[in-house]
Short mmCIF file of C-alpha atoms in Angstrom, two decimals:
data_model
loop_
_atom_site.label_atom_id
_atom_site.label_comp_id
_atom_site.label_asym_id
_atom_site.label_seq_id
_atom_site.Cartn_x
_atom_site.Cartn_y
_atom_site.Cartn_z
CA UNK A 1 0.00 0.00 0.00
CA UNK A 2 1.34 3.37 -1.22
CA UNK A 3 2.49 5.91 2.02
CA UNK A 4 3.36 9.38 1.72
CA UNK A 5 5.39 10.69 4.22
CA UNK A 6 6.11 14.69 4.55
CA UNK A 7 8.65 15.66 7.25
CA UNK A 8 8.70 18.21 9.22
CA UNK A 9 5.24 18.44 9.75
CA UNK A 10 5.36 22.04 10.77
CA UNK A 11 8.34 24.60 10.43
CA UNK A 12 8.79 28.20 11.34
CA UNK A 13 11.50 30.62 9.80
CA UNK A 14 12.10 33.98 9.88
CA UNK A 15 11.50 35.38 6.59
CA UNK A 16 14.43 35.71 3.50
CA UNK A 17 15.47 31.59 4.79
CA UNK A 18 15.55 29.37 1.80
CA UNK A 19 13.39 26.52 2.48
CA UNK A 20 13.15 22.76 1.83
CA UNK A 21 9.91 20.34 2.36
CA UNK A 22 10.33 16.79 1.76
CA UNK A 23 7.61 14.12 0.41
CA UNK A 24 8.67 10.63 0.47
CA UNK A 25 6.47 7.28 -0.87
CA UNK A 26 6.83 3.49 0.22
CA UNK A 27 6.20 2.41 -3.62
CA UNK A 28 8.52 3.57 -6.57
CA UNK A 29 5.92 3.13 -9.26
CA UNK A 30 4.09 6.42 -9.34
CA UNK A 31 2.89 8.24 -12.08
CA UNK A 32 2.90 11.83 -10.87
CA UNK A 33 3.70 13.82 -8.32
CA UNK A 34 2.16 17.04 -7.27
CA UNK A 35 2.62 20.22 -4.65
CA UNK A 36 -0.38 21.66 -3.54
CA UNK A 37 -0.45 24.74 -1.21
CA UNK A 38 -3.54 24.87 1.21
CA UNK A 39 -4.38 28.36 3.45
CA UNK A 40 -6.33 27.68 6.45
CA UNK A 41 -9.96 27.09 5.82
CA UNK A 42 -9.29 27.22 2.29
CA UNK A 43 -8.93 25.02 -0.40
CA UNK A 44 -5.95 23.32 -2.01
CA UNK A 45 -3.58 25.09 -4.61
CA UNK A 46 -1.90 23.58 -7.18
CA UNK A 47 2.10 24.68 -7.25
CA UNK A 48 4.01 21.60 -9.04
CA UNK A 49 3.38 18.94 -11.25
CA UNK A 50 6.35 16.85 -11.93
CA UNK A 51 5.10 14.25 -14.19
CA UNK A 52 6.55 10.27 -13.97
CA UNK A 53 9.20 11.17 -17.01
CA UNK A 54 10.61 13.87 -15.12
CA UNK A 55 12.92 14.99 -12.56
CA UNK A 56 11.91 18.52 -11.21
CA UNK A 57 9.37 21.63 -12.34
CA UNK A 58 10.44 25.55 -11.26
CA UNK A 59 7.61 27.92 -10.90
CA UNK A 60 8.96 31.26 -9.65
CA UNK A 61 10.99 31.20 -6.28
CA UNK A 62 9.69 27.13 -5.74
CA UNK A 63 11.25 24.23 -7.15
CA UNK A 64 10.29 20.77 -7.09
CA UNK A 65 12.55 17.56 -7.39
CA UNK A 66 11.79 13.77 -7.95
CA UNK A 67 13.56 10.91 -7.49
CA UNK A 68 11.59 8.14 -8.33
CA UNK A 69 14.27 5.30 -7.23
CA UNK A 70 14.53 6.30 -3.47
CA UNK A 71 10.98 7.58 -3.11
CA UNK A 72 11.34 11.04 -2.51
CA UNK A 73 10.53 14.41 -3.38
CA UNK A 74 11.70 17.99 -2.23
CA UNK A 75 10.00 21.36 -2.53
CA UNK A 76 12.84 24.16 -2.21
CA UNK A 77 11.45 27.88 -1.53
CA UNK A 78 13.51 30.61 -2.36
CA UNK A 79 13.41 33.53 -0.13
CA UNK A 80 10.93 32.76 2.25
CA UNK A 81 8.40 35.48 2.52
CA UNK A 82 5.29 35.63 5.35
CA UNK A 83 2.57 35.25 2.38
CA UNK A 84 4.04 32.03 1.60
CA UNK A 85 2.92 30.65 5.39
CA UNK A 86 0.13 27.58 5.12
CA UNK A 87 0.06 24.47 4.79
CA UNK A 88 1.85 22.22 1.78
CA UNK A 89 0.95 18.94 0.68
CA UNK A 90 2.58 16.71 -1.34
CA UNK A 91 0.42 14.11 -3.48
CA UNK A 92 1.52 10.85 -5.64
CA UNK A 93 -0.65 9.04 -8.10
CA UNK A 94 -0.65 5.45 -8.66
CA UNK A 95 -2.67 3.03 -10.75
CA UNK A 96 -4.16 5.82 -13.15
CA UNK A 97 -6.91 8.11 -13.57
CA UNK A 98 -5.11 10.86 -11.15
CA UNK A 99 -6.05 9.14 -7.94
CA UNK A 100 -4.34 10.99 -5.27
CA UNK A 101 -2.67 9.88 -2.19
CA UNK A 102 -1.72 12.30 -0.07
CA UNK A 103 0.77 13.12 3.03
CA UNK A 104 -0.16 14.79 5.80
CA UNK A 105 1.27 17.90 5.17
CA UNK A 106 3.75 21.09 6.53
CA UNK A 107 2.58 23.44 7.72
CA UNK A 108 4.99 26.37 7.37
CA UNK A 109 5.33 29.82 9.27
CA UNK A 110 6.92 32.43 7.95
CA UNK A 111 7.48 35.27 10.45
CA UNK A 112 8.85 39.35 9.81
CA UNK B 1 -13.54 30.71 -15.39
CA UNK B 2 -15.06 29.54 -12.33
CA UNK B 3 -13.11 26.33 -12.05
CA UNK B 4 -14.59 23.92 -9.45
CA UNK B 5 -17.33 24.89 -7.45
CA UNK B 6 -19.00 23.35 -4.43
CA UNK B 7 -22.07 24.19 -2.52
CA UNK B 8 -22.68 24.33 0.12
CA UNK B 9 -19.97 25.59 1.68
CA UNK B 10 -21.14 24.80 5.49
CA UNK B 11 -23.76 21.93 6.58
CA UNK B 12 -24.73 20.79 10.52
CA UNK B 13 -26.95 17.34 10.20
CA UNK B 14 -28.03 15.25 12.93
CA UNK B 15 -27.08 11.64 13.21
CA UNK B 16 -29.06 9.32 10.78
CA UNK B 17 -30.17 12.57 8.07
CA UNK B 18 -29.29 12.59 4.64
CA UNK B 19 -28.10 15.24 2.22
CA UNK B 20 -26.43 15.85 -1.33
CA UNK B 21 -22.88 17.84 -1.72
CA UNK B 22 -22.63 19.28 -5.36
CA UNK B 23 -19.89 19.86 -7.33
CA UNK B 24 -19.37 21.13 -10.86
CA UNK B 25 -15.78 22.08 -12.97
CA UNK B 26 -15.94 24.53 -16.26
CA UNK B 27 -12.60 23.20 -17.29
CA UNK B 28 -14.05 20.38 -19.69
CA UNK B 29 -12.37 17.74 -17.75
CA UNK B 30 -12.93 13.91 -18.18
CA UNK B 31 -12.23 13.35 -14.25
CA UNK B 32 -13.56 14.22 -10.95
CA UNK B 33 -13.00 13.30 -7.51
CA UNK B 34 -14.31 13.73 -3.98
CA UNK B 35 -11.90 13.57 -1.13
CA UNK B 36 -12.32 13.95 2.46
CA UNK B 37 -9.79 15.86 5.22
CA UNK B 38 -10.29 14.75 8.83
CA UNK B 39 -6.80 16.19 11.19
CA UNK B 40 -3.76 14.20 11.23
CA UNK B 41 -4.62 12.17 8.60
CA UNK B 42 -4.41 14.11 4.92
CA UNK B 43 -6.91 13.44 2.01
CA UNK B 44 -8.18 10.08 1.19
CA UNK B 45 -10.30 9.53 -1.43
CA UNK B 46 -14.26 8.84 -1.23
CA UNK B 47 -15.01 7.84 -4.62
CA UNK B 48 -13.93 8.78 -8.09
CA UNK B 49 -15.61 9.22 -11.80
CA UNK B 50 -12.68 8.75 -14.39
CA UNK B 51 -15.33 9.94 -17.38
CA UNK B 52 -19.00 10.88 -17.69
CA UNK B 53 -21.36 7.79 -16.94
CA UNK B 54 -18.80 5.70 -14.62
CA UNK B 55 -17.97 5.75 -11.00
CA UNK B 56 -15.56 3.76 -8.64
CA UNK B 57 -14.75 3.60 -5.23
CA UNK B 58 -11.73 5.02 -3.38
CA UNK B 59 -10.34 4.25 0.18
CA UNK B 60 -12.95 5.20 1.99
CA UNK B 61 -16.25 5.01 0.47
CA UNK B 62 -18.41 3.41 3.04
CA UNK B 63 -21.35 5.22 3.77
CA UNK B 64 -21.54 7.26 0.64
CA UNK B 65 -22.88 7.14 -2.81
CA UNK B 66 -22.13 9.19 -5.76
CA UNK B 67 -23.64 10.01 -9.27
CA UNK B 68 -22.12 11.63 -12.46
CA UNK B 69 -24.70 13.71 -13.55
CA UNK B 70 -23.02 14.55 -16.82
CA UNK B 71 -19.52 15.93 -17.65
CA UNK B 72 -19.23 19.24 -15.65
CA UNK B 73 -21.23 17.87 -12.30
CA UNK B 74 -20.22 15.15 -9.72
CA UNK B 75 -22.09 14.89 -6.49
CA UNK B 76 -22.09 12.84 -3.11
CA UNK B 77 -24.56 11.38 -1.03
CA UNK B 78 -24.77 10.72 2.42
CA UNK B 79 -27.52 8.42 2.87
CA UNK B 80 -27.89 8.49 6.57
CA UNK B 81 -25.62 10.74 8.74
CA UNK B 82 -23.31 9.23 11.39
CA UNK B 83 -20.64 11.47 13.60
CA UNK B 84 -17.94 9.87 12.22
CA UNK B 85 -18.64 11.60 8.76
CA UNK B 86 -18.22 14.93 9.88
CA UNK B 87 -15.19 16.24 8.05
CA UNK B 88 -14.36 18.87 5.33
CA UNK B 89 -15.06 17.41 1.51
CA UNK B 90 -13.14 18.41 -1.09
CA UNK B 91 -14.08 17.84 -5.07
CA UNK B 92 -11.52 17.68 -7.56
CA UNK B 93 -11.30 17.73 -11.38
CA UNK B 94 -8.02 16.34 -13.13
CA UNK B 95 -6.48 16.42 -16.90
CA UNK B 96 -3.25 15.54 -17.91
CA UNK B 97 -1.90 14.78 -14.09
CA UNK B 98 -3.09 17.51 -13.19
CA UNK B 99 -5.75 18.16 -10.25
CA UNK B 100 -7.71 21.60 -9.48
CA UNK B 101 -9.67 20.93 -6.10
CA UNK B 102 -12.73 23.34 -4.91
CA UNK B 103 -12.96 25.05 -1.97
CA UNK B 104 -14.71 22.84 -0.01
CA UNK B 105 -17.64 22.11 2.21
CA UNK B 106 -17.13 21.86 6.04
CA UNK B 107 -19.63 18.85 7.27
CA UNK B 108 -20.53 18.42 11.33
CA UNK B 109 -22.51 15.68 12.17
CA UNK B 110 -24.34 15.84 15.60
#
C-alpha cells in the first residue's frame, strides 16, 4: 500500500530563509507527483506537477525535485516570505486516472 | 472561469439525516474526484468518476454514494448521517496529471 510521508510536519522561519519540504512514498511506481499549497480554511492550490518522465518543475521562487528510485521528493522555496505561510501537501498518483494519495502535510510559518 | 465549485460551503446534520454535496468544474475535464480531510490524517479519497457515466470507489467510500450527472457535475450522497462523517469534503477535477480541487464544504454531524 502506497504511504506518503512529509517531514517536518510544521516549520517556522524567519522570513528571506531558503526553504526545503520533503515528500517521500513506500512504492517507486508512481505516475505523478504534485505540490499543492492549502491556506487555512481554504482550499488546495496547485504549485508543481512533476510528471513520472521527469525529474523537477520551477515555478517562480519554488522548485520541485523527484527521485523516483529512493521515493522522494523535495520542494525548495527561495526567499521565504510571510505570504508564503500555510500548509503544503505533497500528493503521488498510482494506478491511473489521477487518484491521489496524499501526506499529511507542513505546515509552514513564515514570520517578519 | 469559475473552475470547481462546491455548494454548500457549510452543513450541521443530525445523526441518521441525509443530504447531497454538489460539485461542478468549467474546465471540460474527463475526471472528478471527492476527497475527504479529517486532522492528522491528509486526504483520502471517497469515490472517483474517471469519465462521464462511470464511478468507482476510493479508500474510503463506506457510507456514501455518488452520481455523475453529466460531464461538468459530480455529487455525493450521504444516505444516513453518522458522527464519524463529519469532516471537510473536497471535489476535484483532473487532466493531464493535473488536479484543481474546490474550496470545499465543512460537514458536522451531531
Amino acid at each position: 500500500k502506497q504511504e506518503v510521508t512529509q517531514i517536518p510536519a510544521a516549520l517556522s522561519v524567519p522570513e528571506g530563509e531558503n526553504l526545503v519540504l520533503n515528500c517521500s512514498f513506500t512504492d517507486s511506481a508512481i505516475y505523478n507527483l504534485q505540490w499543492f499549497r492549502q491556506d487555512p480554511g481554504k482550499g488546495l492550490t496547485s504549485l508543481l506537477l512533476i510528471q513520472s518522465s521527469q525529474r523537477e518543475q520551477t515555478s517562480g521562487r519554488l522548485n520541485a525535485s523527484l527521485d523516483k528510485s529512493s521515493g522522494r521528493s523535495t520542494l525548495y522555496i527561495a526567499a521565504s516570505q510571510p505570504g508564503d505561510s500555510a500548509t503544503y501537501l505533497c500528493a503521488v498518483e498510482r494506478g491511473g486516472y489521477n487518484k491521489l494519495i496524499f501526506g499529511a502535510g507542513t505546515r509552514l510559518a513564515v514570520h517578519p | 472561469n469559475a473552475g470547481v465549485t462546491q455548494t454548500p460551503k457549510f452543513q450541521v446534520l443530525k445523526t441518521g439525516q441525509s443530504m447531497t454535496l454538489q460539485c461542478a468544474q468549467d474546465m471540460n475535464h474527463n475526471s472528478m474526484y471527492w476527497y475527504r480531510q479529517d486532522p492528522g490524517m491528509g486526504l483520502r479519497l471517497i469515490y472517483y468518476s474517471a469519465s462521464e457515466g462511470t464511478t468507482d470507489k476510493g479508500e474510503v467510500p463506506n457510507g456514501y454514494n455518488v452520481s455523475r450527472l453529466n460531464k461538468r457535475e459530480f455529487s455525493l450522497r450521504l444516505e444516513s448521517a453518522a458522527p464519524s462523517q463529519t469532516s471537510v469534503y473536497f471535489c476535484a477535477s483532473s487532466e493531464a496529471g493535473e488536479a484543481f480541487f474546490g474550496p470545499g464544504t465543512r460537514l458536522t454531524v451531531l
